[in-house]
Amino acid sequence: MIQAVIFDVGGVLIRTHDHSGRRAWEERLGLAERESEEIVFGSEMGTAAQAGQITDVALWAWVGQRLALDAAQLAAFQQDFWAGDVLDSGLVDLIRALRPGYQTAIISNATDNLHHALTHKFAIADAFDLIVGSAVERVMKPHAAIYLRTLARLGRQPAEAVFIDDSAVNIAAAQALGMATIHFNPRVDVAAELARLGVQPTP
């Protein structure tokens, strides 16, 4: 029986709806389309930040150097880079409705800024019993350790948890441990998929 519902953040709870700010900077800096995202997320330094090898502050200092931006330009770039991100308020409402009857948690590949962002920028940290970020744990999905640590802290077995993520690789890793999963995309009705697993908000 499912007792814990575990969510990814980027691509699930928070999604980039408007890329225009990023595209404008790419044109200005002579970068290819989506190259700014590759630099921030997919570069060696981006991965190092998510793995906890460097801080979020160090990552952005490197981005500024990589793009030859001064402090004011870097601040503007950061603001525009994140400007198109939107919190899925419907999913957050569902999570809050689940909490009386189920544990809720996050497993996210993210820099050490994750908890601060969820608390202060998006104001959703209180909707979760546990927030597990890769930088703090120094291990990233799809490594089994980050799932197993989360389950241990919740006091749950894999079969007692459902994991929701937009990455097929991360979903497969959770399934290999025996967790139920929902492979997310914006067209997926998460409430209906949870109900199919017997998970419903407390009346």
PDB file of C-alpha atoms in Angstrom:
ATOM      1  CA  MET A   1       0.000   0.000   0.000  1.00  0.00           C
ATOM      2  CA  ILE A   2       1.341   3.422  -0.963  1.00  0.00           C
ATOM      3  CA  GLN A   3       2.135   5.611   2.042  1.00  0.00           C
ATOM      4  CA  ALA A   4       4.521   8.174   0.529  1.00  0.00           C
ATOM      5  CA  VAL A   5       4.342  10.295  -2.634  1.00  0.00           C
ATOM      6  CA  ILE A   6       7.688  11.598  -3.887  1.00  0.00           C
ATOM      7  CA  PHE A   7       8.059  14.334  -6.512  1.00  0.00           C
ATOM      8  CA  ASP A   8      10.780  15.689  -8.748  1.00  0.00           C
ATOM      9  CA  VAL A   9      10.972  19.494  -8.984  1.00  0.00           C
ATOM     10  CA  GLY A  10      12.343  20.708 -12.338  1.00  0.00           C
ATOM     11  CA  GLY A  11      10.093  19.606 -15.176  1.00  0.00           C
ATOM     12  CA  VAL A  12       7.355  18.526 -12.762  1.00  0.00           C
ATOM     13  CA  LEU A  13       6.516  20.975  -9.968  1.00  0.00           C
ATOM     14  CA  ILE A  14       8.329  23.856 -11.668  1.00  0.00           C
ATOM     15  CA  ARG A  15       8.428  24.052 -15.456  1.00  0.00           C
ATOM     16  CA  THR A  16       9.844  26.570 -17.917  1.00  0.00           C
ATOM     17  CA  HIS A  17       6.858  27.912 -19.863  1.00  0.00           C
ATOM     18  CA  ASP A  18       8.594  30.872 -21.505  1.00  0.00           C
ATOM     19  CA  HIS A  19      12.110  30.569 -22.917  1.00  0.00           C
ATOM     20  CA  SER A  20      12.157  34.065 -24.441  1.00  0.00           C
ATOM     21  CA  GLY A  21      14.437  35.545 -21.778  1.00  0.00           C
ATOM     22  CA  ARG A  22      17.000  32.824 -22.372  1.00  0.00           C
ATOM     23  CA  ARG A  23      16.691  33.118 -26.152  1.00  0.00           C
ATOM     24  CA  ALA A  24      17.222  36.883 -26.023  1.00  0.00           C
ATOM     25  CA  TRP A  25      20.481  36.441 -24.118  1.00  0.00           C
ATOM     26  CA  GLU A  26      21.609  33.690 -26.482  1.00  0.00           C
ATOM     27  CA  GLU A  27      21.121  35.993 -29.447  1.00  0.00           C
ATOM     28  CA  ARG A  28      22.889  38.820 -27.661  1.00  0.00           C
ATOM     29  CA  LEU A  29      25.856  36.623 -26.742  1.00  0.00           C
ATOM     30  CA  GLY A  30      26.054  34.731 -30.032  1.00  0.00           C
ATOM     31  CA  LEU A  31      25.079  31.406 -28.484  1.00  0.00           C
ATOM     32  CA  ALA A  32      23.153  28.616 -30.164  1.00  0.00           C
ATOM     33  CA  GLU A  33      19.537  28.022 -29.175  1.00  0.00           C
ATOM     34  CA  ARG A  34      19.348  26.369 -25.726  1.00  0.00           C
ATOM     35  CA  GLU A  35      23.101  26.745 -25.245  1.00  0.00           C
ATOM     36  CA  SER A  36      22.508  28.841 -22.127  1.00  0.00           C
ATOM     37  CA  GLU A  37      20.610  25.915 -20.590  1.00  0.00           C
ATOM     38  CA  GLU A  38      23.403  23.527 -21.519  1.00  0.00           C
ATOM     39  CA  ILE A  39      25.923  25.826 -19.824  1.00  0.00           C
ATOM     40  CA  VAL A  40      23.901  26.161 -16.604  1.00  0.00           C
ATOM     41  CA  PHE A  41      22.576  22.603 -16.341  1.00  0.00           C
ATOM     42  CA  GLY A  42      24.534  20.296 -18.621  1.00  0.00           C
ATOM     43  CA  SER A  43      28.101  21.551 -18.413  1.00  0.00           C
ATOM     44  CA  GLU A  44      30.758  19.939 -16.251  1.00  0.00           C
ATOM     45  CA  MET A  45      30.359  22.788 -13.757  1.00  0.00           C
ATOM     46  CA  GLY A  46      26.570  22.542 -13.832  1.00  0.00           C
ATOM     47  CA  THR A  47      26.786  18.860 -13.013  1.00  0.00           C
ATOM     48  CA  ALA A  48      29.376  19.555 -10.315  1.00  0.00           C
ATOM     49  CA  ALA A  49      26.980  21.996  -8.644  1.00  0.00           C
ATOM     50  CA  GLN A  50      24.164  19.458  -8.690  1.00  0.00           C
ATOM     51  CA  ALA A  51      26.528  16.830  -7.286  1.00  0.00           C
ATOM     52  CA  GLY A  52      27.528  19.107  -4.413  1.00  0.00           C
ATOM     53  CA  GLN A  53      31.116  19.496  -5.570  1.00  0.00           C
ATOM     54  CA  ILE A  54      30.756  23.274  -5.915  1.00  0.00           C
ATOM     55  CA  THR A  55      28.196  25.739  -4.568  1.00  0.00           C
ATOM     56  CA  ASP A  56      25.409  27.446  -6.477  1.00  0.00           C
ATOM     57  CA  VAL A  57      27.268  30.734  -5.987  1.00  0.00           C
ATOM     58  CA  ALA A  58      30.416  29.240  -7.516  1.00  0.00           C
ATOM     59  CA  LEU A  59      28.444  27.885 -10.461  1.00  0.00           C
ATOM     60  CA  TRP A  60      27.007  31.289 -11.301  1.00  0.00           C
ATOM     61  CA  ALA A  61      30.386  32.981 -10.876  1.00  0.00           C
ATOM     62  CA  TRP A  62      31.730  30.516 -13.434  1.00  0.00           C
ATOM     63  CA  VAL A  63      28.771  31.198 -15.762  1.00  0.00           C
ATOM     64  CA  GLY A  64      29.599  34.901 -15.580  1.00  0.00           C
ATOM     65  CA  GLN A  65      33.218  34.198 -16.511  1.00  0.00           C
ATOM     66  CA  ARG A  66      32.220  31.764 -19.249  1.00  0.00           C
ATOM     67  CA  LEU A  67      29.939  34.362 -20.849  1.00  0.00           C
ATOM     68  CA  ALA A  68      32.205  37.358 -20.090  1.00  0.00           C
ATOM     69  CA  LEU A  69      29.504  39.131 -18.067  1.00  0.00           C
ATOM     70  CA  ASP A  70      30.157  41.745 -15.411  1.00  0.00           C
ATOM     71  CA  ALA A  71      28.289  41.579 -12.086  1.00  0.00           C
ATOM     72  CA  ALA A  72      25.318  43.651 -13.249  1.00  0.00           C
ATOM     73  CA  GLN A  73      25.012  41.717 -16.500  1.00  0.00           C
ATOM     74  CA  LEU A  74      25.214  38.397 -14.666  1.00  0.00           C
ATOM     75  CA  ALA A  75      22.448  39.460 -12.279  1.00  0.00           C
ATOM     76  CA  ALA A  76      20.266  40.421 -15.244  1.00  0.00           C
ATOM     77  CA  PHE A  77      21.092  37.157 -17.011  1.00  0.00           C
ATOM     78  CA  GLN A  78      20.106  35.138 -13.931  1.00  0.00           C
ATOM     79  CA  GLN A  79      16.837  37.023 -13.574  1.00  0.00           C
ATOM     80  CA  ASP A  80      15.943  36.488 -17.224  1.00  0.00           C
ATOM     81  CA  PHE A  81      17.111  32.862 -17.155  1.00  0.00           C
ATOM     82  CA  TRP A  82      14.607  31.959 -14.426  1.00  0.00           C
ATOM     83  CA  ALA A  83      11.846  34.395 -15.429  1.00  0.00           C
ATOM     84  CA  GLY A  84       9.924  31.852 -17.496  1.00  0.00           C
ATOM     85  CA  ASP A  85       9.718  29.237 -14.729  1.00  0.00           C
ATOM     86  CA  VAL A  86       6.193  28.586 -13.458  1.00  0.00           C
ATOM     87  CA  LEU A  87       5.077  26.683 -10.377  1.00  0.00           C
ATOM     88  CA  ASP A  88       2.309  24.151 -11.036  1.00  0.00           C
ATOM     89  CA  SER A  89      -0.132  25.408  -8.415  1.00  0.00           C
ATOM     90  CA  GLY A  90      -2.580  22.624  -9.211  1.00  0.00           C
ATOM     91  CA  LEU A  91       0.003  19.995  -8.321  1.00  0.00           C
ATOM     92  CA  VAL A  92       0.895  21.867  -5.146  1.00  0.00           C
ATOM     93  CA  ASP A  93      -2.782  21.959  -4.162  1.00  0.00           C
ATOM     94  CA  LEU A  94      -2.951  18.201  -4.739  1.00  0.00           C
ATOM     95  CA  ILE A  95       0.141  17.647  -2.588  1.00  0.00           C
ATOM     96  CA  ARG A  96      -1.312  19.693   0.251  1.00  0.00           C
ATOM     97  CA  ALA A  97      -4.564  17.727  -0.005  1.00  0.00           C
ATOM     98  CA  LEU A  98      -2.656  14.435   0.199  1.00  0.00           C
ATOM     99  CA  ARG A  99      -0.642  15.333   3.281  1.00  0.00           C
ATOM    100  CA  PRO A 100      -3.124  14.402   6.002  1.00  0.00           C
ATOM    101  CA  GLY A 101      -3.083  10.824   4.771  1.00  0.00           C
ATOM    102  CA  TYR A 102       0.304  10.427   3.073  1.00  0.00           C
ATOM    103  CA  GLN A 103       3.898  11.497   3.485  1.00  0.00           C
ATOM    104  CA  THR A 104       5.094  13.830   0.748  1.00  0.00           C
ATOM    105  CA  ALA A 105       8.693  14.304  -0.323  1.00  0.00           C
ATOM    106  CA  ILE A 106      10.998  15.690  -2.997  1.00  0.00           C
ATOM    107  CA  ILE A 107      14.010  14.120  -4.684  1.00  0.00           C
ATOM    108  CA  SER A 108      15.669  16.675  -6.955  1.00  0.00           C
ATOM    109  CA  ASN A 109      18.917  16.935  -8.868  1.00  0.00           C
ATOM    110  CA  ALA A 110      19.635  20.514  -7.850  1.00  0.00           C
ATOM    111  CA  THR A 111      22.280  22.858  -6.477  1.00  0.00           C
ATOM    112  CA  ASP A 112      22.575  23.737  -2.810  1.00  0.00           C
ATOM    113  CA  ASN A 113      20.075  26.557  -3.411  1.00  0.00           C
ATOM    114  CA  LEU A 114      17.131  24.123  -3.634  1.00  0.00           C
ATOM    115  CA  HIS A 115      15.724  24.427  -0.126  1.00  0.00           C
ATOM    116  CA  HIS A 116      16.092  28.220  -0.106  1.00  0.00           C
ATOM    117  CA  ALA A 117      14.272  28.512  -3.442  1.00  0.00           C
ATOM    118  CA  LEU A 118      11.437  26.218  -2.369  1.00  0.00           C
ATOM    119  CA  THR A 119      11.082  28.079   0.929  1.00  0.00           C
ATOM    120  CA  HIS A 120      11.478  31.707  -0.096  1.00  0.00           C
ATOM    121  CA  LYS A 121      10.873  32.016  -3.840  1.00  0.00           C
ATOM    122  CA  PHE A 122       8.130  29.448  -4.353  1.00  0.00           C
ATOM    123  CA  ALA A 123       6.891  29.094  -0.735  1.00  0.00           C
ATOM    124  CA  ILE A 124       6.126  25.382  -1.009  1.00  0.00           C
ATOM    125  CA  ALA A 125       8.667  23.775   1.337  1.00  0.00           C
ATOM    126  CA  ASP A 126       5.992  23.427   4.003  1.00  0.00           C
ATOM    127  CA  ALA A 127       3.993  21.127   1.689  1.00  0.00           C
ATOM    128  CA  PHE A 128       6.607  18.380   2.103  1.00  0.00           C
ATOM    129  CA  ASP A 129       7.666  16.156   4.955  1.00  0.00           C
ATOM    130  CA  LEU A 130      11.113  15.758   3.407  1.00  0.00           C
ATOM    131  CA  ILE A 131      13.178  17.564   0.762  1.00  0.00           C
ATOM    132  CA  VAL A 132      16.173  15.663  -0.597  1.00  0.00           C
ATOM    133  CA  GLY A 133      18.519  17.545  -2.920  1.00  0.00           C
ATOM    134  CA  SER A 134      21.418  16.013  -4.795  1.00  0.00           C
ATOM    135  CA  ALA A 135      23.929  18.724  -3.865  1.00  0.00           C
ATOM    136  CA  VAL A 136      23.415  18.160  -0.147  1.00  0.00           C
ATOM    137  CA  GLU A 137      23.465  14.377  -0.552  1.00  0.00           C
ATOM    138  CA  ARG A 138      26.391  14.506  -3.007  1.00  0.00           C
ATOM    139  CA  VAL A 139      24.663  11.909  -5.147  1.00  0.00           C
ATOM    140  CA  MET A 140      22.349  12.410  -8.111  1.00  0.00           C
ATOM    141  CA  LYS A 141      19.448  10.541  -9.615  1.00  0.00           C
ATOM    142  CA  PRO A 142      19.428   7.946 -11.097  1.00  0.00           C
ATOM    143  CA  HIS A 143      21.869   6.534  -8.507  1.00  0.00           C
ATOM    144  CA  ALA A 144      19.995   4.171  -6.199  1.00  0.00           C
ATOM    145  CA  ALA A 145      21.480   5.762  -3.066  1.00  0.00           C
ATOM    146  CA  ILE A 146      19.438   8.954  -3.275  1.00  0.00           C
ATOM    147  CA  TYR A 147      16.181   7.004  -3.517  1.00  0.00           C
ATOM    148  CA  LEU A 148      17.140   4.637  -0.708  1.00  0.00           C
ATOM    149  CA  ARG A 149      18.166   7.489   1.611  1.00  0.00           C
ATOM    150  CA  THR A 150      14.849   9.189   0.999  1.00  0.00           C
ATOM    151  CA  LEU A 151      12.901   6.020   1.726  1.00  0.00           C
ATOM    152  CA  ALA A 152      14.932   5.372   4.884  1.00  0.00           C
ATOM    153  CA  ARG A 153      14.257   8.876   6.211  1.00  0.00           C
ATOM    154  CA  LEU A 154      10.560   8.431   5.527  1.00  0.00           C
ATOM    155  CA  GLY A 155      10.642   5.025   7.187  1.00  0.00           C
ATOM    156  CA  ARG A 156       9.212   3.363   4.080  1.00  0.00           C
ATOM    157  CA  GLN A 157       9.931   0.357   1.912  1.00  0.00           C
ATOM    158  CA  PRO A 158      10.128   0.882  -1.871  1.00  0.00           C
ATOM    159  CA  ALA A 159       6.713  -0.724  -2.403  1.00  0.00           C
ATOM    160  CA  GLU A 160       5.180   1.857  -0.063  1.00  0.00           C
ATOM    161  CA  ALA A 161       6.202   4.819  -2.237  1.00  0.00           C
ATOM    162  CA  VAL A 162       5.314   6.293  -5.612  1.00  0.00           C
ATOM    163  CA  PHE A 163       7.868   8.443  -7.444  1.00  0.00           C
ATOM    164  CA  ILE A 164       6.884  11.097  -9.995  1.00  0.00           C
ATOM    165  CA  ASP A 165       9.526  12.380 -12.433  1.00  0.00           C
ATOM    166  CA  ASP A 166       9.762  13.584 -16.040  1.00  0.00           C
ATOM    167  CA  SER A 167      12.969  11.637 -16.772  1.00  0.00           C
ATOM    168  CA  ALA A 168      12.618   8.099 -18.125  1.00  0.00           C
ATOM    169  CA  VAL A 169      16.049   7.219 -16.709  1.00  0.00           C
ATOM    170  CA  ASN A 170      15.098   8.373 -13.215  1.00  0.00           C
ATOM    171  CA  ILE A 171      11.775   6.546 -13.441  1.00  0.00           C
ATOM    172  CA  ALA A 172      13.513   3.316 -14.474  1.00  0.00           C
ATOM    173  CA  ALA A 173      15.885   3.585 -11.504  1.00  0.00           C
ATOM    174  CA  ALA A 174      12.964   3.934  -9.093  1.00  0.00           C
ATOM    175  CA  GLN A 175      11.161   1.003 -10.695  1.00  0.00           C
ATOM    176  CA  ALA A 176      14.283  -1.145 -10.350  1.00  0.00           C
ATOM    177  CA  LEU A 177      14.115  -0.593  -6.592  1.00  0.00           C
ATOM    178  CA  GLY A 178      10.467  -1.650  -6.477  1.00  0.00           C
ATOM    179  CA  MET A 179       8.847   1.779  -6.264  1.00  0.00           C
ATOM    180  CA  ALA A 180       5.623   2.613  -8.054  1.00  0.00           C
ATOM    181  CA  THR A 181       6.143   5.398 -10.590  1.00  0.00           C
ATOM    182  CA  ILE A 182       4.362   8.000 -12.672  1.00  0.00           C
ATOM    183  CA  HIS A 183       6.313   9.198 -15.721  1.00  0.00           C
ATOM    184  CA  PHE A 184       5.289  12.844 -15.815  1.00  0.00           C
ATOM    185  CA  ASN A 185       4.576  15.141 -18.716  1.00  0.00           C
ATOM    186  CA  PRO A 186       2.241  18.154 -18.688  1.00  0.00           C
ATOM    187  CA  ARG A 187      -0.584  16.083 -20.193  1.00  0.00           C
ATOM    188  CA  VAL A 188      -0.521  13.491 -17.398  1.00  0.00           C
ATOM    189  CA  ASP A 189      -3.387  13.703 -14.905  1.00  0.00           C
ATOM    190  CA  VAL A 190      -1.382  13.080 -11.748  1.00  0.00           C
ATOM    191  CA  ALA A 191      -4.444  12.886  -9.504  1.00  0.00           C
ATOM    192  CA  ALA A 192      -5.977  10.219 -11.741  1.00  0.00           C
ATOM    193  CA  GLU A 193      -2.723   8.248 -11.906  1.00  0.00           C
ATOM    194  CA  LEU A 194      -2.394   8.379  -8.129  1.00  0.00           C
ATOM    195  CA  ALA A 195      -6.000   7.254  -7.732  1.00  0.00           C
ATOM    196  CA  ARG A 196      -5.212   4.291  -9.978  1.00  0.00           C
ATOM    197  CA  LEU A 197      -2.572   3.357  -7.399  1.00  0.00           C
ATOM    198  CA  GLY A 198      -5.068   3.772  -4.573  1.00  0.00           C
ATOM    199  CA  VAL A 199      -3.762   7.181  -3.496  1.00  0.00           C
ATOM    200  CA  GLN A 200      -6.434   9.818  -2.961  1.00  0.00           C
ATOM    201  CA  PRO A 201      -6.727  13.015  -0.921  1.00  0.00           C
ATOM    202  CA  THR A 202      -8.283  12.618   2.498  1.00  0.00           C
ATOM    203  CA  PRO A 203     -11.981  13.626   2.301  1.00  0.00           C
TER     204      PRO A 203
END
